[in-house]
Amino acid sequence: DTEVTQTPKHLVMGMTNKKSLKCEQHMGHRAMYWYKQKAKKPPELMFVYSYEKLSINESVPSRFSPECPNSSLLNLHLHALQPEDSALYLCASSPAGWGHYGYTFGSGTRLTVV
Amino acid sequence: KNEVEQSPQNLTAQEGEFITINCSYSVGISALHWLQQHPGGGIVSLFMLSSGKKKHGRLIATINIQEKHSSLHITASHPRDSAVYICAAEGTSGSRLTFGEGTQLTVNP
């Protein structure tokens, strides 16, 4: 298995909803990443987990809450989002915290906040 | 000035043409990545370079560390190559990619 699987592919949520994005990989990668990408812009790093521990939080608002229950799974819990949070959310993984062996990206979850 | 700059921003080519996308960076790097993003959103990693040149099929990537410059070449371009190509610099401390703004490539039949 050489993929990063993200679910759901599309999500529409209201500003008062609570939802979660899921990312899974079975390549034995020990670093996992969440990126946010607005239309026609490059991805922006949100969080990095290395060996299941949060190593980087790019000053992301607390309405985004990451979780790494095990080395294969990464979640992003969403609560009280704003319309400007609508974006493509990408998950990626790499063999170690350095990415020197390359990154594998998922297909993304396209989130719309209404 | 962005730390990673790509050119051109947009590129339209006819099928079969040779294509070059350029990337210049101003930061110290441990590796330079070329990524491809199709309209559906998923990103595919094409190359990771720390020196020299790599080739995969019709794609060639080169890097000149002294000049802080990398190029992605596509030979015999095809409409299925139409996508956004993104250059990303990986810093020396790892775990962080600095992305260029991307090059939107359209290859017409």
JSON list of N, CA, C and O in Angstrom, two decimals, chain A residues 1 6 8 20 34 46-47 54 64 72 75 81 87 94 97 103 106:
[
{"chain": "A", "resi": 1, "resn": "ASP", "atom": "N", "xyz": [0.87, -1.19, 0.00]},
{"chain": "A", "resi": 1, "resn": "ASP", "atom": "CA", "xyz": [0.00, 0.00, 0.00]},
{"chain": "A", "resi": 1, "resn": "ASP", "atom": "C", "xyz": [0.90, 1.24, 0.00]},
{"chain": "A", "resi": 1, "resn": "ASP", "atom": "O", "xyz": [1.68, 1.45, 0.92]},
{"chain": "A", "resi": 6, "resn": "GLN", "atom": "N", "xyz": [-7.61, 9.82, 2.33]},
{"chain": "A", "resi": 6, "resn": "GLN", "atom": "CA", "xyz": [-8.32, 10.84, 3.10]},
{"chain": "A", "resi": 6, "resn": "GLN", "atom": "C", "xyz": [-9.82, 10.67, 2.92]},
{"chain": "A", "resi": 6, "resn": "GLN", "atom": "O", "xyz": [-10.30, 10.45, 1.82]},
{"chain": "A", "resi": 8, "resn": "PRO", "atom": "N", "xyz": [-13.72, 12.40, 4.54]},
{"chain": "A", "resi": 8, "resn": "PRO", "atom": "CA", "xyz": [-14.40, 12.22, 3.26]},
{"chain": "A", "resi": 8, "resn": "PRO", "atom": "C", "xyz": [-13.71, 13.02, 2.16]},
{"chain": "A", "resi": 8, "resn": "PRO", "atom": "O", "xyz": [-12.82, 13.82, 2.44]},
{"chain": "A", "resi": 20, "resn": "SER", "atom": "N", "xyz": [-15.10, 15.72, 11.60]},
{"chain": "A", "resi": 20, "resn": "SER", "atom": "CA", "xyz": [-13.70, 15.30, 11.62]},
{"chain": "A", "resi": 20, "resn": "SER", "atom": "C", "xyz": [-13.26, 14.87, 10.24]},
{"chain": "A", "resi": 20, "resn": "SER", "atom": "O", "xyz": [-14.03, 14.24, 9.49]},
{"chain": "A", "resi": 34, "resn": "TRP", "atom": "N", "xyz": [-0.77, 17.98, 8.13]},
{"chain": "A", "resi": 34, "resn": "TRP", "atom": "CA", "xyz": [-1.99, 18.59, 7.62]},
{"chain": "A", "resi": 34, "resn": "TRP", "atom": "C", "xyz": [-1.63, 19.91, 6.95]},
{"chain": "A", "resi": 34, "resn": "TRP", "atom": "O", "xyz": [-0.90, 20.74, 7.52]},
{"chain": "A", "resi": 46, "resn": "MET", "atom": "N", "xyz": [-0.20, 23.28, 8.39]},
{"chain": "A", "resi": 46, "resn": "MET", "atom": "CA", "xyz": [-0.96, 23.52, 9.62]},
{"chain": "A", "resi": 46, "resn": "MET", "atom": "C", "xyz": [-0.29, 22.82, 10.80]},
{"chain": "A", "resi": 46, "resn": "MET", "atom": "O", "xyz": [0.03, 23.44, 11.80]},
{"chain": "A", "resi": 47, "resn": "PHE", "atom": "N", "xyz": [-0.14, 21.51, 10.68]},
{"chain": "A", "resi": 47, "resn": "PHE", "atom": "CA", "xyz": [0.37, 20.70, 11.79]},
{"chain": "A", "resi": 47, "resn": "PHE", "atom": "C", "xyz": [1.32, 19.63, 11.24]},
{"chain": "A", "resi": 47, "resn": "PHE", "atom": "O", "xyz": [1.15, 19.14, 10.13]},
{"chain": "A", "resi": 54, "resn": "LEU", "atom": "N", "xyz": [2.77, 15.78, 18.42]},
{"chain": "A", "resi": 54, "resn": "LEU", "atom": "CA", "xyz": [2.67, 17.03, 17.68]},
{"chain": "A", "resi": 54, "resn": "LEU", "atom": "C", "xyz": [4.00, 17.77, 17.78]},
{"chain": "A", "resi": 54, "resn": "LEU", "atom": "O", "xyz": [4.46, 18.11, 18.87]},
{"chain": "A", "resi": 64, "resn": "PHE", "atom": "N", "xyz": [-9.51, 24.22, 14.98]},
{"chain": "A", "resi": 64, "resn": "PHE", "atom": "CA", "xyz": [-8.92, 23.05, 14.33]},
{"chain": "A", "resi": 64, "resn": "PHE", "atom": "C", "xyz": [-8.14, 22.29, 15.39]},
{"chain": "A", "resi": 64, "resn": "PHE", "atom": "O", "xyz": [-7.20, 22.84, 16.00]},
{"chain": "A", "resi": 72, "resn": "SER", "atom": "N", "xyz": [-0.58, 5.17, 12.08]},
{"chain": "A", "resi": 72, "resn": "SER", "atom": "CA", "xyz": [-1.18, 5.07, 10.75]},
{"chain": "A", "resi": 72, "resn": "SER", "atom": "C", "xyz": [-2.29, 6.08, 10.51]},
{"chain": "A", "resi": 72, "resn": "SER", "atom": "O", "xyz": [-2.77, 6.24, 9.39]},
{"chain": "A", "resi": 75, "resn": "ASN", "atom": "N", "xyz": [-6.18, 12.51, 12.45]},
{"chain": "A", "resi": 75, "resn": "ASN", "atom": "CA", "xyz": [-7.49, 13.14, 12.36]},
{"chain": "A", "resi": 75, "resn": "ASN", "atom": "C", "xyz": [-7.36, 14.65, 12.49]},
{"chain": "A", "resi": 75, "resn": "ASN", "atom": "O", "xyz": [-6.41, 15.16, 13.09]},
{"chain": "A", "resi": 81, "resn": "LEU", "atom": "N", "xyz": [-16.35, 26.36, 12.77]},
{"chain": "A", "resi": 81, "resn": "LEU", "atom": "CA", "xyz": [-15.57, 26.94, 11.68]},
{"chain": "A", "resi": 81, "resn": "LEU", "atom": "C", "xyz": [-16.26, 28.16, 11.08]},
{"chain": "A", "resi": 81, "resn": "LEU", "atom": "O", "xyz": [-17.46, 28.37, 11.26]},
{"chain": "A", "resi": 87, "resn": "ALA", "atom": "N", "xyz": [-11.82, 25.32, 2.18]},
{"chain": "A", "resi": 87, "resn": "ALA", "atom": "CA", "xyz": [-10.56, 25.10, 1.49]},
{"chain": "A", "resi": 87, "resn": "ALA", "atom": "C", "xyz": [-10.41, 23.61, 1.20]},
{"chain": "A", "resi": 87, "resn": "ALA", "atom": "O", "xyz": [-11.24, 22.79, 1.59]},
{"chain": "A", "resi": 94, "resn": "SER", "atom": "N", "xyz": [5.55, 11.11, 5.49]},
{"chain": "A", "resi": 94, "resn": "SER", "atom": "CA", "xyz": [6.92, 10.85, 5.06]},
{"chain": "A", "resi": 94, "resn": "SER", "atom": "C", "xyz": [7.55, 9.86, 6.02]},
{"chain": "A", "resi": 94, "resn": "SER", "atom": "O", "xyz": [7.08, 9.71, 7.16]},
{"chain": "A", "resi": 97, "resn": "GLY", "atom": "N", "xyz": [10.70, 12.42, 10.26]},
{"chain": "A", "resi": 97, "resn": "GLY", "atom": "CA", "xyz": [10.32, 13.81, 10.42]},
{"chain": "A", "resi": 97, "resn": "GLY", "atom": "C", "xyz": [10.98, 14.75, 9.44]},
{"chain": "A", "resi": 97, "resn": "GLY", "atom": "O", "xyz": [10.70, 15.93, 9.43]},
{"chain": "A", "resi": 103, "resn": "TYR", "atom": "N", "xyz": [7.67, 12.89, 0.12]},
{"chain": "A", "resi": 103, "resn": "TYR", "atom": "CA", "xyz": [6.36, 12.99, 0.75]},
{"chain": "A", "resi": 103, "resn": "TYR", "atom": "C", "xyz": [5.34, 12.25, -0.11]},
{"chain": "A", "resi": 103, "resn": "TYR", "atom": "O", "xyz": [5.44, 12.22, -1.33]},
{"chain": "A", "resi": 106, "resn": "GLY", "atom": "N", "xyz": [-2.22, 12.83, 0.17]},
{"chain": "A", "resi": 106, "resn": "GLY", "atom": "CA", "xyz": [-3.55, 12.32, -0.11]},
{"chain": "A", "resi": 106, "resn": "GLY", "atom": "C", "xyz": [-4.26, 13.17, -1.15]},
{"chain": "A", "resi": 106, "resn": "GLY", "atom": "O", "xyz": [-3.72, 14.18, -1.61]}
]
